[in-house]
Tab-separated table of C-alpha atoms in Angstrom:
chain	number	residue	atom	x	y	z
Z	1	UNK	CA	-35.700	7.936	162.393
Z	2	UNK	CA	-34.415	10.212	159.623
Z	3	UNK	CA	-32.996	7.418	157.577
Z	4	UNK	CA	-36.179	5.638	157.728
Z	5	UNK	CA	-38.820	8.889	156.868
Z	6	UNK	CA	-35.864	8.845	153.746
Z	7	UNK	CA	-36.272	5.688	152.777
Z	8	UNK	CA	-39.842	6.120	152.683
Z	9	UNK	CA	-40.780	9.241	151.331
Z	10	UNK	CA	-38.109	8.649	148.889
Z	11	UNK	CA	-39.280	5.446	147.285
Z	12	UNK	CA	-42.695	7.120	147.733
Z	13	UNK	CA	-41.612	9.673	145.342
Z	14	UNK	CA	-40.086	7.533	142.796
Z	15	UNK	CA	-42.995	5.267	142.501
Z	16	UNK	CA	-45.369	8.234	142.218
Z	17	UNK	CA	-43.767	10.584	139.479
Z	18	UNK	CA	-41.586	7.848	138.265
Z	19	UNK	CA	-42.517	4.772	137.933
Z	20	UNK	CA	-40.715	1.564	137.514
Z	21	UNK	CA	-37.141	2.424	136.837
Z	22	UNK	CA	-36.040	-0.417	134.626
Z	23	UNK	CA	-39.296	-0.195	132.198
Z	24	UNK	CA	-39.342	-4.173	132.129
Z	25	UNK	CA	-41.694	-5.414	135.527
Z	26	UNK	CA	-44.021	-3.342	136.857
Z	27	UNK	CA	-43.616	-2.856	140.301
Z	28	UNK	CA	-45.071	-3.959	143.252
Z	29	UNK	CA	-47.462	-1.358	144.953
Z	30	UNK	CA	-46.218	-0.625	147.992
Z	31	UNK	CA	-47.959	-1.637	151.006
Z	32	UNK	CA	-47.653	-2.189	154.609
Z	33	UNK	CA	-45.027	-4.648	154.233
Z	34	UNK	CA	-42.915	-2.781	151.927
Z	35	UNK	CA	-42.971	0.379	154.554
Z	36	UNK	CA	-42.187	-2.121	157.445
Z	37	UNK	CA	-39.198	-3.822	155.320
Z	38	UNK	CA	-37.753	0.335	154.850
Z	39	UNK	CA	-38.221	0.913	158.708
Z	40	UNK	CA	-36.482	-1.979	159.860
Z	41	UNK	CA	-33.734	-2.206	157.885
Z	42	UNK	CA	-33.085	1.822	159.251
Z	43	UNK	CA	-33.847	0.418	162.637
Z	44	UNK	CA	-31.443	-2.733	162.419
Z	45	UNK	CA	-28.731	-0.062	160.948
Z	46	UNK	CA	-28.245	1.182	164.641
Z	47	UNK	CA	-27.285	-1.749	166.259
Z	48	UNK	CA	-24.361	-1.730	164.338
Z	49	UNK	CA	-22.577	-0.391	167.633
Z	50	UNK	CA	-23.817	-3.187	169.421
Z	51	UNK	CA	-23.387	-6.520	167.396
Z	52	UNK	CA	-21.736	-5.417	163.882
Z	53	UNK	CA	-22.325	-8.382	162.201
Z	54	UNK	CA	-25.738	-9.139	162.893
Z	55	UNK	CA	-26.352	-5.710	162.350
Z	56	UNK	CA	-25.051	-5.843	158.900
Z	57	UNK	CA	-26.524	-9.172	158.106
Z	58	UNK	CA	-30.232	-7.987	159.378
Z	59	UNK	CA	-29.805	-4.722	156.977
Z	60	UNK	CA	-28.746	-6.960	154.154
Z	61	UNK	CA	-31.372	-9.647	154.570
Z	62	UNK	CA	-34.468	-6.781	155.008
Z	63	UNK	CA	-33.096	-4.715	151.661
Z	64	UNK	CA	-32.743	-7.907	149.650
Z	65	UNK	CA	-36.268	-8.613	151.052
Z	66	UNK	CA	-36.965	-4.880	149.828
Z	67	UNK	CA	-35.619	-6.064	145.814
Z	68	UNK	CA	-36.853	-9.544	145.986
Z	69	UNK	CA	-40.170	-8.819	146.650
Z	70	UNK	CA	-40.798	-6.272	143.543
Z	71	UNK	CA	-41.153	-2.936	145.261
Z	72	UNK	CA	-40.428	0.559	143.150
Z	73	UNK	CA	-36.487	1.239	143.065
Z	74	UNK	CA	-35.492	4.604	144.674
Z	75	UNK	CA	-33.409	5.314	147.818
Z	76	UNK	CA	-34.352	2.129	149.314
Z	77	UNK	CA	-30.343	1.277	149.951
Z	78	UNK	CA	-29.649	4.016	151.999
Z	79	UNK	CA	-29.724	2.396	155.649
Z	80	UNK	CA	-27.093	-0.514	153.819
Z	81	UNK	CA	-24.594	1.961	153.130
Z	82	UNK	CA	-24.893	3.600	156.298
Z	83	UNK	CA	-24.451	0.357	158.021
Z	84	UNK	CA	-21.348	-0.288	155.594
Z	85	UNK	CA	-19.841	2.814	157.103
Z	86	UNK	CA	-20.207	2.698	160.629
Z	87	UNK	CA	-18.915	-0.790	160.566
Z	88	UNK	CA	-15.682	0.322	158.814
Z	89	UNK	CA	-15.450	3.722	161.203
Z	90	UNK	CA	-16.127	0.903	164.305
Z	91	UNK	CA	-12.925	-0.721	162.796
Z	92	UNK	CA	-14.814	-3.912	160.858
Z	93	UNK	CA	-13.302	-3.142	157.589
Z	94	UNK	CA	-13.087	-6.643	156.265
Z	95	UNK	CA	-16.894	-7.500	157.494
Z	96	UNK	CA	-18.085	-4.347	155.565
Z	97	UNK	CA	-15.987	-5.769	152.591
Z	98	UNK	CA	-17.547	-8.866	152.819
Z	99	UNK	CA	-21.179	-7.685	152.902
Z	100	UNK	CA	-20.843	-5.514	150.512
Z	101	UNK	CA	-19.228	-8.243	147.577
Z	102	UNK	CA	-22.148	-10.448	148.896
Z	103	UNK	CA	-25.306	-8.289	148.945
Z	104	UNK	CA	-23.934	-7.123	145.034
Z	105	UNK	CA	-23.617	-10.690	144.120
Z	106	UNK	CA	-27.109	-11.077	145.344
Z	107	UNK	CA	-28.562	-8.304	144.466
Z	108	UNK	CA	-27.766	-8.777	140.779
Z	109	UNK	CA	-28.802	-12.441	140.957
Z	110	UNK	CA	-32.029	-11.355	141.941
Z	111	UNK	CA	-32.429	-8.276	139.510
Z	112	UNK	CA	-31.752	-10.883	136.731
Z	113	UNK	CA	-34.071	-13.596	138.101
Z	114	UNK	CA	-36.994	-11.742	139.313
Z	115	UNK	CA	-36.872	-8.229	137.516
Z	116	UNK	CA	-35.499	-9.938	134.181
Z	117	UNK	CA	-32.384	-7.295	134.056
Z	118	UNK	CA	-29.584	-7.915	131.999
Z	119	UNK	CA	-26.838	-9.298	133.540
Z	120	UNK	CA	-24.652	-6.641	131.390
Z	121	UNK	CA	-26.235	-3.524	132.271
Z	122	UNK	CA	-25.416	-0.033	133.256
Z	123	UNK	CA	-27.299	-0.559	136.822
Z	124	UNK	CA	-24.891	-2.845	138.268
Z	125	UNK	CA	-21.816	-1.297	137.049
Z	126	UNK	CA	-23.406	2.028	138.778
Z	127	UNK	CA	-24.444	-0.126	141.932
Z	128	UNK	CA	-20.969	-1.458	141.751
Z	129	UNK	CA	-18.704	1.780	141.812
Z	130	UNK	CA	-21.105	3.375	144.348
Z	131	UNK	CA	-20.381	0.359	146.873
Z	132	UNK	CA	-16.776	0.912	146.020
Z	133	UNK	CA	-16.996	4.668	146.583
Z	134	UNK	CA	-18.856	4.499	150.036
Z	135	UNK	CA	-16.112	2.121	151.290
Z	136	UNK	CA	-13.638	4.105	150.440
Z	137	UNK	CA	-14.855	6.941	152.359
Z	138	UNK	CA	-15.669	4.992	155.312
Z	139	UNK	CA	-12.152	4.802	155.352
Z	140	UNK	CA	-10.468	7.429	155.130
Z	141	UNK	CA	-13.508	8.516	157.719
Z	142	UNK	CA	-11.682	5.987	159.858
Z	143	UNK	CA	-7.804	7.238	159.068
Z	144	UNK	CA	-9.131	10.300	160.135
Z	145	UNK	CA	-10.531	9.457	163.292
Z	146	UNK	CA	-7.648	7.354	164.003
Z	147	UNK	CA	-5.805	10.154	163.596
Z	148	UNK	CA	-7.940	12.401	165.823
Z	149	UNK	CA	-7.765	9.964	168.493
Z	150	UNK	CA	-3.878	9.367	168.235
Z	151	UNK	CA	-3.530	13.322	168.534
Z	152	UNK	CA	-5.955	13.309	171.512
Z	153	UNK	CA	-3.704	10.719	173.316
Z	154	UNK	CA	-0.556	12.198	172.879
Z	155	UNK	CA	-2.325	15.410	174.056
Z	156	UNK	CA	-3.227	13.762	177.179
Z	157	UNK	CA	0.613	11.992	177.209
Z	158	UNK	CA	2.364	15.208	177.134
Z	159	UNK	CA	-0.041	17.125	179.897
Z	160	UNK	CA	0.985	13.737	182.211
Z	161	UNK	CA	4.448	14.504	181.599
Z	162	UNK	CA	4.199	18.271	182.376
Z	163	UNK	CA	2.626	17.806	185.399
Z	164	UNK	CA	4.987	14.708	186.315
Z	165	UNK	CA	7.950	17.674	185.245
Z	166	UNK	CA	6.071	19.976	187.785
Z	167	UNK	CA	5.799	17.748	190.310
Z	168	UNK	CA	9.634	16.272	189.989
Z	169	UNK	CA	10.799	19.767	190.082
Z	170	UNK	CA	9.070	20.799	193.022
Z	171	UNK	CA	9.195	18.039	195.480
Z	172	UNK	CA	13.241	17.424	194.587
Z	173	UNK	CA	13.649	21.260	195.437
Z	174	UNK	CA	11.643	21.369	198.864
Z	175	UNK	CA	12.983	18.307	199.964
Z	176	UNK	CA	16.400	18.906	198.924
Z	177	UNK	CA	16.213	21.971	201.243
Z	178	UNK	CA	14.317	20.308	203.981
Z	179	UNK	CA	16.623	17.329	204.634
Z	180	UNK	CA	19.645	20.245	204.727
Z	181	UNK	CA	17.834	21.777	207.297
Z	182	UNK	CA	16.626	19.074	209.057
Z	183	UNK	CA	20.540	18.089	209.301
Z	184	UNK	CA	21.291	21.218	210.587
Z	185	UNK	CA	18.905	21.423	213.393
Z	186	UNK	CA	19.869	17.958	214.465
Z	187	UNK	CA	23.285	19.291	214.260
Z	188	UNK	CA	22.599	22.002	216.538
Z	189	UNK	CA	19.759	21.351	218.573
Z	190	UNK	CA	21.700	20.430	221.718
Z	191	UNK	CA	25.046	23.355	220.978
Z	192	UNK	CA	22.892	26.108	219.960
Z	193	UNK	CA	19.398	26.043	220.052
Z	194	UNK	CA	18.237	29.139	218.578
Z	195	UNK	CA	20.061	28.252	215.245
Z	196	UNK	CA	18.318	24.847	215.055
Z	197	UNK	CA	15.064	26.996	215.751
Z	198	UNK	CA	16.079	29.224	212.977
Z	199	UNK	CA	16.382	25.522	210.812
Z	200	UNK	CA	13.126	24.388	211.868
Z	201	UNK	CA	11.197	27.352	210.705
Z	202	UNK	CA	13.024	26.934	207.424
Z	203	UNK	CA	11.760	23.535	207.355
Z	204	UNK	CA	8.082	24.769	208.008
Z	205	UNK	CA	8.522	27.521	205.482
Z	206	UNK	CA	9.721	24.750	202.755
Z	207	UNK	CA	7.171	22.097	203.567
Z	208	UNK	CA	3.833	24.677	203.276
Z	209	UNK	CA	5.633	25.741	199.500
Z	210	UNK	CA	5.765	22.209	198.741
Z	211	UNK	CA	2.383	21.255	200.132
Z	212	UNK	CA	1.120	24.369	198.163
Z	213	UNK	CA	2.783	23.976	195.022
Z	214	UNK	CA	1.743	20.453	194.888
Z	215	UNK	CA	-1.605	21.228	195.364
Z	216	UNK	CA	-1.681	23.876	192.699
Z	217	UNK	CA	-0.055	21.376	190.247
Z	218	UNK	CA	-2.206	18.402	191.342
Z	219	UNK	CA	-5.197	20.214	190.734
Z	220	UNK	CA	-4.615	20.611	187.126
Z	221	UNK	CA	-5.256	16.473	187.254
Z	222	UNK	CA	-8.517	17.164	188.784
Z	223	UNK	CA	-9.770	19.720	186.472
Z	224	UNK	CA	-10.523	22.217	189.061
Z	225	UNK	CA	-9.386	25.154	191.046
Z	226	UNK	CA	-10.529	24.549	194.918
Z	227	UNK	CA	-9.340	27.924	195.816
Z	228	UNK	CA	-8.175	30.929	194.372
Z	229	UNK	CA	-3.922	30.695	194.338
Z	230	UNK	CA	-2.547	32.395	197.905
Z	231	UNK	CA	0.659	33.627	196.591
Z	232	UNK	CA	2.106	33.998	192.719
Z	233	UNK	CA	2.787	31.461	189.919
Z	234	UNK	CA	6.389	30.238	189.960
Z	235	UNK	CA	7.913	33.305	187.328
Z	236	UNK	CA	11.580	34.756	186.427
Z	237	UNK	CA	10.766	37.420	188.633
Z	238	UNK	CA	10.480	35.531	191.398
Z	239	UNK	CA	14.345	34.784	191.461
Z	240	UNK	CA	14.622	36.419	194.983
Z	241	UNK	CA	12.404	34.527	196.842
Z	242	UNK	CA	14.223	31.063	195.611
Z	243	UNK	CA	17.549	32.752	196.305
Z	244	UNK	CA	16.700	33.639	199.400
Z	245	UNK	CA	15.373	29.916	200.217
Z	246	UNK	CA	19.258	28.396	198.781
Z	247	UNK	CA	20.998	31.146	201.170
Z	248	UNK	CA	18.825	29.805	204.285
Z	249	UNK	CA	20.371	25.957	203.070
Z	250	UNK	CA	23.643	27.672	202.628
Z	251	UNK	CA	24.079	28.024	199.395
Z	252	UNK	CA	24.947	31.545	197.974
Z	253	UNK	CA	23.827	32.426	194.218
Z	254	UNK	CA	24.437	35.130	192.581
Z	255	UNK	CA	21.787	36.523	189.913
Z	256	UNK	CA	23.381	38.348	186.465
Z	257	UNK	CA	20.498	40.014	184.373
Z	258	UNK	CA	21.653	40.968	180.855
Z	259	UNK	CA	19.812	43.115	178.677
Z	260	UNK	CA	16.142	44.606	179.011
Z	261	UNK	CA	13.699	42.900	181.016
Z	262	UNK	CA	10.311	42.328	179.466
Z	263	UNK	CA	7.392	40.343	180.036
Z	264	UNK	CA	7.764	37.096	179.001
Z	265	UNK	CA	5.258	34.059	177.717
Z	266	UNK	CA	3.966	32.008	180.870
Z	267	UNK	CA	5.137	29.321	179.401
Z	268	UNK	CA	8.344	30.518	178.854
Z	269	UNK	CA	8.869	32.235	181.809
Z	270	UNK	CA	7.547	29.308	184.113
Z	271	UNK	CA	10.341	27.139	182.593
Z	272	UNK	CA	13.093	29.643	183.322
Z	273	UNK	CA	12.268	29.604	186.580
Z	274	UNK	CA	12.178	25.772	186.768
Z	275	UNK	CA	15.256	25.257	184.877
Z	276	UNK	CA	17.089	27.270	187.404
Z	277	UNK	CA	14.885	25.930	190.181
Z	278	UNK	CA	16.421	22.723	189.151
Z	279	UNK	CA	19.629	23.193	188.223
Z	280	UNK	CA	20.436	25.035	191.382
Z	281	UNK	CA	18.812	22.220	193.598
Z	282	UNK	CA	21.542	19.692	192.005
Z	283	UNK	CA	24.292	22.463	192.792
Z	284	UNK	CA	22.876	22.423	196.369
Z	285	UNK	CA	23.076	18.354	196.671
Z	286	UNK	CA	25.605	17.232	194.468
Z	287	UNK	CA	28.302	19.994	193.800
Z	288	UNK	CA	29.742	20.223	196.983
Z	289	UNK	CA	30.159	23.774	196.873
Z	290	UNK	CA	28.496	26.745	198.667
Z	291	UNK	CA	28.398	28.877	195.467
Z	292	UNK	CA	26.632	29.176	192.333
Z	293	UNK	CA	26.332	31.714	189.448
Z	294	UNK	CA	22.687	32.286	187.881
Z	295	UNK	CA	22.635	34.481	184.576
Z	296	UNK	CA	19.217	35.640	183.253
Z	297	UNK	CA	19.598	37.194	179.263
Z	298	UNK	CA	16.829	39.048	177.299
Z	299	UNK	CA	17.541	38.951	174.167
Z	300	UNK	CA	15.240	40.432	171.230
Z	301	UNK	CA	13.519	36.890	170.783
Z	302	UNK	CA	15.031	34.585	173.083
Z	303	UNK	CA	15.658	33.873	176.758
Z	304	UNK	CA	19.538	32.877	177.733
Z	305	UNK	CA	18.909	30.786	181.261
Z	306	UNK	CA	22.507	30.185	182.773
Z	307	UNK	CA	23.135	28.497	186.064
Z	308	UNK	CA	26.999	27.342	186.477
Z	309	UNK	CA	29.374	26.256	189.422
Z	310	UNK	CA	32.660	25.846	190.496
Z	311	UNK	CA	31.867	22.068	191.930
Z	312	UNK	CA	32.404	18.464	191.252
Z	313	UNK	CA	31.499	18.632	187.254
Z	314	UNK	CA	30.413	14.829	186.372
Z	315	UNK	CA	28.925	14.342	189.872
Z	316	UNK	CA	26.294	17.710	190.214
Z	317	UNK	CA	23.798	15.762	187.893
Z	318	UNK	CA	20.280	14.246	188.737
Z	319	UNK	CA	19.437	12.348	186.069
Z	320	UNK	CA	15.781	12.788	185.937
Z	321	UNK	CA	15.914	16.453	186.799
Z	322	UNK	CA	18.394	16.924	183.661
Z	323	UNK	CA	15.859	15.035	182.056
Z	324	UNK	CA	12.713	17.207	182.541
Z	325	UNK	CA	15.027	20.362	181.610
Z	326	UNK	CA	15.432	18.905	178.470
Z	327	UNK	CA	12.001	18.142	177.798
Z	328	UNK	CA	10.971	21.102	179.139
Z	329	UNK	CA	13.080	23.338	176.742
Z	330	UNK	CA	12.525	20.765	173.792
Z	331	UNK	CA	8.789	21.576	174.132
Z	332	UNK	CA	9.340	25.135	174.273
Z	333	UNK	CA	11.247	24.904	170.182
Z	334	UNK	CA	14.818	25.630	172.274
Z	335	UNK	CA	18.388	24.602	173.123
Z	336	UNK	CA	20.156	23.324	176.150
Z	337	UNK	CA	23.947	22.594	176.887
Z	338	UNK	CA	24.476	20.420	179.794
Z	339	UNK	CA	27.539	19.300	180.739
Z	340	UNK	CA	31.124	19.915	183.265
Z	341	UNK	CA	33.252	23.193	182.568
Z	342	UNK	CA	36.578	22.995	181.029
Z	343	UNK	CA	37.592	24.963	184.050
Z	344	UNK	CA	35.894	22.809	186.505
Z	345	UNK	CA	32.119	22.917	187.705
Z	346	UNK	CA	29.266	22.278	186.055
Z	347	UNK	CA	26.683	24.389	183.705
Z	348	UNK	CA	23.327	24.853	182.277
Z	349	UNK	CA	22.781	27.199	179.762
Z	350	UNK	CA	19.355	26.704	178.165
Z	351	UNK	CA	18.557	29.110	175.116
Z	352	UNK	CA	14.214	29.893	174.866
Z	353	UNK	CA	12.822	31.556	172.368
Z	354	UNK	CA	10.108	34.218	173.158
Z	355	UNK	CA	9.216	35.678	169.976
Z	356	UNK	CA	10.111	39.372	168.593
Z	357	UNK	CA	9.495	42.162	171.634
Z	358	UNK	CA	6.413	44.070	169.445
């Protein structure tokens, strides 16, 4: 282990050209002993992960062994401080604390017993402040891998709620238009049966989309793409096709686009589409109108997404769908007004920004 070949061929080295580092005891020559106490205390350093404390207490014991015994000073101490910090990274700040106070306390006892050192001397107020200084650093190693970790989690927290957004938006849509049509063909099935035909193919047509879209969004979970994507990602230009799926429901909408179309971000341009996705489904179940106004605006660095009605105001909202478009355009650095019309109806007018056009 590298820690060990350190130890080693480090007190090797300062034995050889050195000598005895305090000038008052000749040291010990090492031997067989003295190279087994440097190996195991490097060995006992990695169970650290394992059993901290008798990690820490075996390192102690086998370096105090190391001093007690007379061997030539050098970088014999290197496996202690290493234990130190891994137990303070592994969260065991107060057992690192602990050692540490208690292997100084006994390593000057026996550097004034058996190597007849001063008990004011330079050497402990060096051992001292580089105890001190390798805790500290184990610490803030440990702030910042709490940090790292927190970061990582609410990484993984705010992909969960983008997919759980995907999937909200997608299955309240479908199903919103599948239970119209479903009503409809009931409706009809018996009076005119070519119309509930007509309603039944709808309802086909909406369940594959849903069955589809979930799969595409599910996938993201998984980490994998089982097959290449059979039709486009949900986009702003894709307006007609979800148009065209309200009008089969019955509900007409009418599509305004201001300004100069441009490509936009995917991000950006996926949430346009799901904010009117969305907003038009509550329209469709809680607005009791047949009627809705959709108004697309470039603007030179932001998207203006406006979906109003002429319905019941209060009563057009799903509360979790309002929800995700909030989110969803918080996320994105934007603005959203929710809310019933002075005139009557209901609106949402969400405001994106999209950067300068280059």
């Amino acid at each position: 282990m590298l820690i060990a070949l350190i130890q080693m061929v480090g007190v090797t080295f300062a034995a050889t050209v050195a000598g005895s580092l305090d000038g008052a005891v000749a040291p010990r020559a090492l031997d067989w002993f003295g190279y087994a106490l440097l190996a195991g205390s490097a060995a006992a350093m990695w169970l650290v992960r394992m059993h901290v404390y008798a990690a820490l207490a075996a390192v102690g014991a086998l370096t105090l062994a190391y001093v007690a015994l007379g061997y030539p000073w050098g970088p014999f101490f290197l496996a202690f401080l290493f234990s130190l910090i891994f137990a303070v990274v592994l969260g065991h700040r107060a057992a690192a604390w602990v050692t540490a106070g208690l292997g100084y306390a006994l390593f000057v006892l026996v550097g004034w017993r058996l190597r007849e050192q001063p008990l004011l001397s330079w050497h402990w107020v060096v051992v001292a402040g580089v105890l001190v200084g390798v805790l500290l650093i184990a610490q803030v190693m440990r702030s910042n891998r709490d940090r790292m970790l927190e970061l990582r989690r609410r990484r993984v927290g705010d992909e969960r709620l983008r997919i759980a957004r995907e999937v909200h938006d997608v299955v309240a849509h479908h199903i919103s238009l599948i239970n119209v049509q479903a009503g409809v063909a009931l409706h009809l099935l018996d009076d005119d049966p070519e119309q509930a035909r007509t309603a039944l193919a709808a309802i086909k047509t909406a369940s594959r989309d849903t069955l589809r879209e979930l799969r595409a969004t599910l996938g993201v979970l998984r980490g994998v793409d089982e097959q290449a994507p059979r039709s486009p990602a949900p986009s702003i230009d894709r307006l007609d096709e979800l148009v065209e799926r309200f009008a089969g429901a019955g509900l007409r909408v009418d599509v305004r686009v201001t300004g100069t179309p441009r490509e936009l971000p995917t991000p950006v341009d996926l949430a346009a589409y799901r904010i009117v996705q969305e907003s038009l489904t509550n329209v469709h179940r809680h607005a009791g109108v047949d009627h809705a106004q959709v108004t697309i605006g470039y603007d030179t660095d932001e998207l203006v997404v406006d979906v109003t009605d002429r319905g019941r105001g209060g009563d057009t909202a799903d509360g979790n769908g309002l929800s995700g478009i909030r989110e969803r355009v918080a996320s994105l650095g934007g603005t959203v007004a929710i809310g019933p019309r002075a005139e009557g109806g209901f609106t949402v007018c969400a405001v994106l920004p999209t950067g300068s056009e280059s």
